[in-house]
mmCIF file of C-alpha atoms in Angstrom:
data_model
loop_
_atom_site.group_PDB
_atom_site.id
_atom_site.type_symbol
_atom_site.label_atom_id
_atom_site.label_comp_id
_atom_site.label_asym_id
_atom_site.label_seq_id
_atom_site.Cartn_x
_atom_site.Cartn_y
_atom_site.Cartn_z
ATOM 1 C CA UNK W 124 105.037 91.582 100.166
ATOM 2 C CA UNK W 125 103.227 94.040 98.056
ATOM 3 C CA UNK W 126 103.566 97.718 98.828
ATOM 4 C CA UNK W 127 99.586 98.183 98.956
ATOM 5 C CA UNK W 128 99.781 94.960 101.444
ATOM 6 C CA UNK W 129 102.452 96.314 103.579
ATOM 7 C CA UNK W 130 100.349 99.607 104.206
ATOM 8 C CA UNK W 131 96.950 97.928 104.810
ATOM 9 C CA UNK W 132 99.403 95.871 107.440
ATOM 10 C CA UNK W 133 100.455 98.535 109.429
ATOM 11 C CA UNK W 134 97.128 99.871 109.416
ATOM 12 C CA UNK W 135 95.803 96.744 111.161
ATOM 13 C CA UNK W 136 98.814 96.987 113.156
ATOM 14 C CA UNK W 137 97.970 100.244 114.401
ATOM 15 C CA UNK W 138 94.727 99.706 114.446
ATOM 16 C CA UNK W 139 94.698 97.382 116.745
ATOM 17 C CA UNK W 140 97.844 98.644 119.176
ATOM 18 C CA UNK W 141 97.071 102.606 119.321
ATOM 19 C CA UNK W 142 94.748 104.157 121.535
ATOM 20 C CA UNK W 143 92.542 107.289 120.698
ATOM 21 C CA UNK W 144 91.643 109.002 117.986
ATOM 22 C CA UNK W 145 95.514 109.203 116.974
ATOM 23 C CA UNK W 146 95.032 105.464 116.156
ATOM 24 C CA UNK W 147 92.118 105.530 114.339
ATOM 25 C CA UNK W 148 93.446 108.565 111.898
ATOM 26 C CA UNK W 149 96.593 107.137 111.235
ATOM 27 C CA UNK W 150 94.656 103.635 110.280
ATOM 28 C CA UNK W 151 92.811 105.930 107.817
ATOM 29 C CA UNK W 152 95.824 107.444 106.794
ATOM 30 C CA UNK W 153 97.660 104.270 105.712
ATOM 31 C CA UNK W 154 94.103 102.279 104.433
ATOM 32 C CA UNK W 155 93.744 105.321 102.046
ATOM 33 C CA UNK W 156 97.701 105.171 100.926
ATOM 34 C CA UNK W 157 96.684 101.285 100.472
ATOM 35 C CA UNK W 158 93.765 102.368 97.992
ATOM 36 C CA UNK W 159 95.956 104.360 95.861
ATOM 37 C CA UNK W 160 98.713 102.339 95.596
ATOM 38 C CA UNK W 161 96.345 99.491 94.340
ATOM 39 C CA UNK W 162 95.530 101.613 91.642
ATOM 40 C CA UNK W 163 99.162 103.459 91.065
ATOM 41 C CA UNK W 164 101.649 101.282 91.540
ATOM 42 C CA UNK W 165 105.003 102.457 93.701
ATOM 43 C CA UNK W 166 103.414 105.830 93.833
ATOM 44 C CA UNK W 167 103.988 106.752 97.855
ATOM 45 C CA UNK W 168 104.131 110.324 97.602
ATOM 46 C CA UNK W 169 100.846 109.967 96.089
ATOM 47 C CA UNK W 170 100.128 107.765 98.725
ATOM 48 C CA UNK W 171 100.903 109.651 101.226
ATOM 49 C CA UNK W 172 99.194 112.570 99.964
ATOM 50 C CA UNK W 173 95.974 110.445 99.800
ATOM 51 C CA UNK W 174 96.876 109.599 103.426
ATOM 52 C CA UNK W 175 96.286 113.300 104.803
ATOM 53 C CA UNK W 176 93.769 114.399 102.511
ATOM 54 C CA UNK W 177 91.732 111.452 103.955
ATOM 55 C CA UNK W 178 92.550 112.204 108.054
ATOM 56 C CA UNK W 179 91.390 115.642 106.891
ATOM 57 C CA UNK W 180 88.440 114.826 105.447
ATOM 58 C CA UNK W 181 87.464 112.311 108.454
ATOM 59 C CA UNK W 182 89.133 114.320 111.399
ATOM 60 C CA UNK W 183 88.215 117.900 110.139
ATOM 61 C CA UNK W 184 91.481 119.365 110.841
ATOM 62 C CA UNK W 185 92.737 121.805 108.399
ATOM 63 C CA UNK W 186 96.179 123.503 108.415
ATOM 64 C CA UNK W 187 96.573 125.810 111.676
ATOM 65 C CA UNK W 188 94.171 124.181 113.922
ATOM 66 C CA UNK W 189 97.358 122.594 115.950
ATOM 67 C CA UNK W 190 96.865 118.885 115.057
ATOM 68 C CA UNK W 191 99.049 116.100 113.513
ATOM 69 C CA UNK W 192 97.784 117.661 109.714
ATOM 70 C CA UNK W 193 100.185 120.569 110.409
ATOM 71 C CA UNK W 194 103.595 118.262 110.213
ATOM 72 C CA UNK W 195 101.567 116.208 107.618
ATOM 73 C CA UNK W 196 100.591 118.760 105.113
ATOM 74 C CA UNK W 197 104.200 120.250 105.003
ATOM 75 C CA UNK W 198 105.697 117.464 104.768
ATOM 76 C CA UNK W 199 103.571 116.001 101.897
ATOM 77 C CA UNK W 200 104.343 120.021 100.016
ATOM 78 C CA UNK W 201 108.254 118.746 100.258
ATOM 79 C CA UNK W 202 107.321 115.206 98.999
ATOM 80 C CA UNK W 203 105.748 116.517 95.873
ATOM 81 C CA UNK W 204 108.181 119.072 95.402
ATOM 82 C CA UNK W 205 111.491 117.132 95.867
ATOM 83 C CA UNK W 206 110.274 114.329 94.038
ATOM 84 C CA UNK W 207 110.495 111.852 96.921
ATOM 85 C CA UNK W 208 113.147 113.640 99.072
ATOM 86 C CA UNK W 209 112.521 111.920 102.818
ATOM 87 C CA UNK W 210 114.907 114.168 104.324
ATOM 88 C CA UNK W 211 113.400 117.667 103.256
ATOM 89 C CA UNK W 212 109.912 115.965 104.352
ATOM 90 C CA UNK W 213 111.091 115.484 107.704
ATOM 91 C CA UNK W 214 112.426 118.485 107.906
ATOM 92 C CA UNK W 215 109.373 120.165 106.809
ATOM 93 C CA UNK W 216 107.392 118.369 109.191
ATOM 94 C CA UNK W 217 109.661 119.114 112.107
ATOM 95 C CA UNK W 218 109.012 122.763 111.263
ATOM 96 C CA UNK W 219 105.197 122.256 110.769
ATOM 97 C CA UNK W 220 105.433 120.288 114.325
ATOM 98 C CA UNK W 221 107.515 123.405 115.852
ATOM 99 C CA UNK W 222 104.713 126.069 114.698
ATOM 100 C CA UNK W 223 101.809 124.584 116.280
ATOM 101 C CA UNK W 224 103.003 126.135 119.347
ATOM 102 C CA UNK W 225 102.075 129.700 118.371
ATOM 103 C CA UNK W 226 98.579 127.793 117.185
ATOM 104 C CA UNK W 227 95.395 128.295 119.217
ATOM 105 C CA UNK W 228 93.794 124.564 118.953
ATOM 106 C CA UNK W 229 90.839 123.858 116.798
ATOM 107 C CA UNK W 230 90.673 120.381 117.294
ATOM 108 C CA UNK W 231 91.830 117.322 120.072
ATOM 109 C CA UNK W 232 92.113 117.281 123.705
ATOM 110 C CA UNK W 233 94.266 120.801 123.173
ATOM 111 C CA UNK W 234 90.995 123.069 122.852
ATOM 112 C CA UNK W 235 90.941 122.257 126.661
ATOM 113 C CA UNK W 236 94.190 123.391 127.615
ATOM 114 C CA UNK W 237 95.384 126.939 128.582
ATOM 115 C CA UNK W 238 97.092 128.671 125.952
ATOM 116 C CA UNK W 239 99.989 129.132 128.409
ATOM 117 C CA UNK W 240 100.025 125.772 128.340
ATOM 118 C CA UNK W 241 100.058 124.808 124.660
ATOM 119 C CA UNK W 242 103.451 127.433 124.188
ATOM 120 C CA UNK W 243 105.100 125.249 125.817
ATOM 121 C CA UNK W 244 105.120 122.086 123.814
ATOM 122 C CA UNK W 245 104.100 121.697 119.912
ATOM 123 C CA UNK W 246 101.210 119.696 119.065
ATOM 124 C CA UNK W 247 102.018 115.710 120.294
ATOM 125 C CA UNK W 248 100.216 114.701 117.120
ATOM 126 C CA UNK W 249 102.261 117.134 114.869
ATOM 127 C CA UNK W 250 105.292 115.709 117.295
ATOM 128 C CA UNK W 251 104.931 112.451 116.747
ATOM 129 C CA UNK W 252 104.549 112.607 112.662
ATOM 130 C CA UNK W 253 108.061 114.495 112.360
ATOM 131 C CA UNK W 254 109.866 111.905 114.948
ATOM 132 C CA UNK W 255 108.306 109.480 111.917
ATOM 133 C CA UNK W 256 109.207 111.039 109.147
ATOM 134 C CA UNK W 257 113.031 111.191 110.577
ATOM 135 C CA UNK W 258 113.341 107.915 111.045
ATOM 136 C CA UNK W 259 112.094 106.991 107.609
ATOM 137 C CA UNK W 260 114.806 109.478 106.388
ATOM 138 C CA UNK W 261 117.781 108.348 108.544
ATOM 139 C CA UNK W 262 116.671 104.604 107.253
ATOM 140 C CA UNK W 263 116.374 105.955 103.846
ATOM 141 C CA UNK W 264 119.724 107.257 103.965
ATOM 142 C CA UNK W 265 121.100 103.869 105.768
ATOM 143 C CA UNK W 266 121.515 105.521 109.405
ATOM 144 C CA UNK W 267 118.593 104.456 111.292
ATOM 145 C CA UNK W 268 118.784 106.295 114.370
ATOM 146 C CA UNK W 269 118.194 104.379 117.776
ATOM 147 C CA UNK W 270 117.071 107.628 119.461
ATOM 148 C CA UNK W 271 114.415 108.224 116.921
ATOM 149 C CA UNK W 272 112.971 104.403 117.055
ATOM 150 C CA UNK W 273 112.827 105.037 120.694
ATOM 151 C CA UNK W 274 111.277 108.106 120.978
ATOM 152 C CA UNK W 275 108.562 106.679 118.551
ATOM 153 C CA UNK W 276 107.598 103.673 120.895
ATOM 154 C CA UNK W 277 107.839 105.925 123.386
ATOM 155 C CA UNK W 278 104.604 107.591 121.449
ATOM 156 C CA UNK W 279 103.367 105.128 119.566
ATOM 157 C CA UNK W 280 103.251 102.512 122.623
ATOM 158 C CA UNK W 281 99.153 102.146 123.799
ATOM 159 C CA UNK W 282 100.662 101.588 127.335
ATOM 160 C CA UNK W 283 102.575 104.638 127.310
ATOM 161 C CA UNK W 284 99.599 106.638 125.633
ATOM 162 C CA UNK W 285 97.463 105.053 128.211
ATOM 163 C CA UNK W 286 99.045 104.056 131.546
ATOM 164 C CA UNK W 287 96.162 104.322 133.727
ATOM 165 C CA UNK W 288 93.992 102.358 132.071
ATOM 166 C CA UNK W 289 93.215 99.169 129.807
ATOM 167 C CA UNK W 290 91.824 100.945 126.588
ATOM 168 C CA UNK W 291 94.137 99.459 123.625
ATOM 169 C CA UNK W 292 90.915 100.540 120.518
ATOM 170 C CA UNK W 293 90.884 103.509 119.165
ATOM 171 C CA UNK W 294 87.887 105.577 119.817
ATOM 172 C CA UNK W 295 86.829 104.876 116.190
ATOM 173 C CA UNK W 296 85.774 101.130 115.516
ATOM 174 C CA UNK W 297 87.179 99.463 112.964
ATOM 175 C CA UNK W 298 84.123 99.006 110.620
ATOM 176 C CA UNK W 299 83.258 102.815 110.972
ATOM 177 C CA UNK W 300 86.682 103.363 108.976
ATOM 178 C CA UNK W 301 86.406 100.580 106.545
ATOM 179 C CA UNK W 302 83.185 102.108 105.314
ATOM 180 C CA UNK W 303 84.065 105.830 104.676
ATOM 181 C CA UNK W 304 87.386 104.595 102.622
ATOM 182 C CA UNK W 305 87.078 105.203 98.741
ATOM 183 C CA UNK W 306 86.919 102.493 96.150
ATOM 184 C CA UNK W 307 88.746 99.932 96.125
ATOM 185 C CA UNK W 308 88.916 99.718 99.939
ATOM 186 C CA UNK W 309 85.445 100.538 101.204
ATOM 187 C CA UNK W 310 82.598 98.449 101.162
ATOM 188 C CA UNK W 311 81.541 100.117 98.089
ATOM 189 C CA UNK W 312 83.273 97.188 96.171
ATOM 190 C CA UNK W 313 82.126 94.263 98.302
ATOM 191 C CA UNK W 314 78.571 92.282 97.711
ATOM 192 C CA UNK W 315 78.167 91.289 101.508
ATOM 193 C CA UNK W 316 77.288 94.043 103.733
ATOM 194 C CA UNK W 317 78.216 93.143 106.909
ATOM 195 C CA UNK W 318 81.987 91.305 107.899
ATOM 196 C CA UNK W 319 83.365 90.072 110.327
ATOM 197 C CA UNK W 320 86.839 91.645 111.327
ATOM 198 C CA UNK W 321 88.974 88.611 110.276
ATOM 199 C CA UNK W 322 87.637 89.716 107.059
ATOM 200 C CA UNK W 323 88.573 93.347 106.331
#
């Protein structure tokens, strides 16, 4: 399997499994790796810098407004400047997760929490990336850690994100993301105009 196949993959995958608007960024955030590695080949730091500019640009989150871009944006920093380096990503994300409790919330369900409240935890978003990012690392380095696969299907799990209720979409449908991808992704490049899901 292709790398640009695997990501598109895992963004049906999420798609289709997460709940909220956590779903829907991080199936932007893998279609838009997918795009560039169609058109640079092996190139996943690229990719995944493609990845969070493009949850920026659909979320609006920018660096300090306590979201899931404040693990992300670090992390991709150590990427680029390590040349690769998993480890120092996670690292920097885990810090980047760890700061957006002195962050007053700009975006997300947190601009309706007390800021006692929000001290208390860092951003679940922010959490969630660096709990990623170390497990990529530990498997990188040929120690996958059980504690760190179960903490992220702990997160990652649409029953666990949503116990009380039967919502398994995020809030963003499908088509809606396929259409503000870049070339070669969007629609841009197709003749039809309208598709069914089995086909995107």
């Amino acid at each position: 399997t292709s790398a640009p196949a695997t990501f598109k993959a895992i963004a049906r995958c999420l798609h289709d499994s997460m709940a909220g608007a956590s779903g829907a960024l991080l199936t932007i955030f893998f279609r838009a790796g997918q795009c560039h590695l169609l058109e640079n080949e092996n190139d996943f730091v690229g990719a995944f810098t493609a990845g969070v500019k493009a949850i920026g640009t659909a979320g609006g989150a920018k660096l300090g407004m306590r979201s899931m871009l404040d693990a992300m944006i670090p992390a991709a920093r150590a990427l680029e400047k390590s040349g690769g380096n998993l480890i120092e990503a996670a690292e920097a994300a885990e810090c980047g997760a760890q700061a957006t409790r002195r962050m007053s919330a700009g975006v997300g369900h947190s601009q309706y929490r007390p800021k006692a409240i929000l001290t208390k935890a860092p951003d679940p978003g922010a959490k969630a990336v660096a709990i990623s990012l170390k497990a990529l690392s530990e498997w990188q380095s040929e120690v996958l850690s059980y504690r760190a696969i179960r903490d992220l299907i702990v997160l990652y799990h649409p029953r666990t994100e949503r116990k009380n209720t039967r919502e398994t979409q995020p809030s963003i449908p499908y088509d809606v993301i396929i259409d503000i991808l870049p070339e070669p992704c969007g629609r841009t490049t197709r003749s039809k105009t309208t598709y069914s899901r089995d086909e995107l």
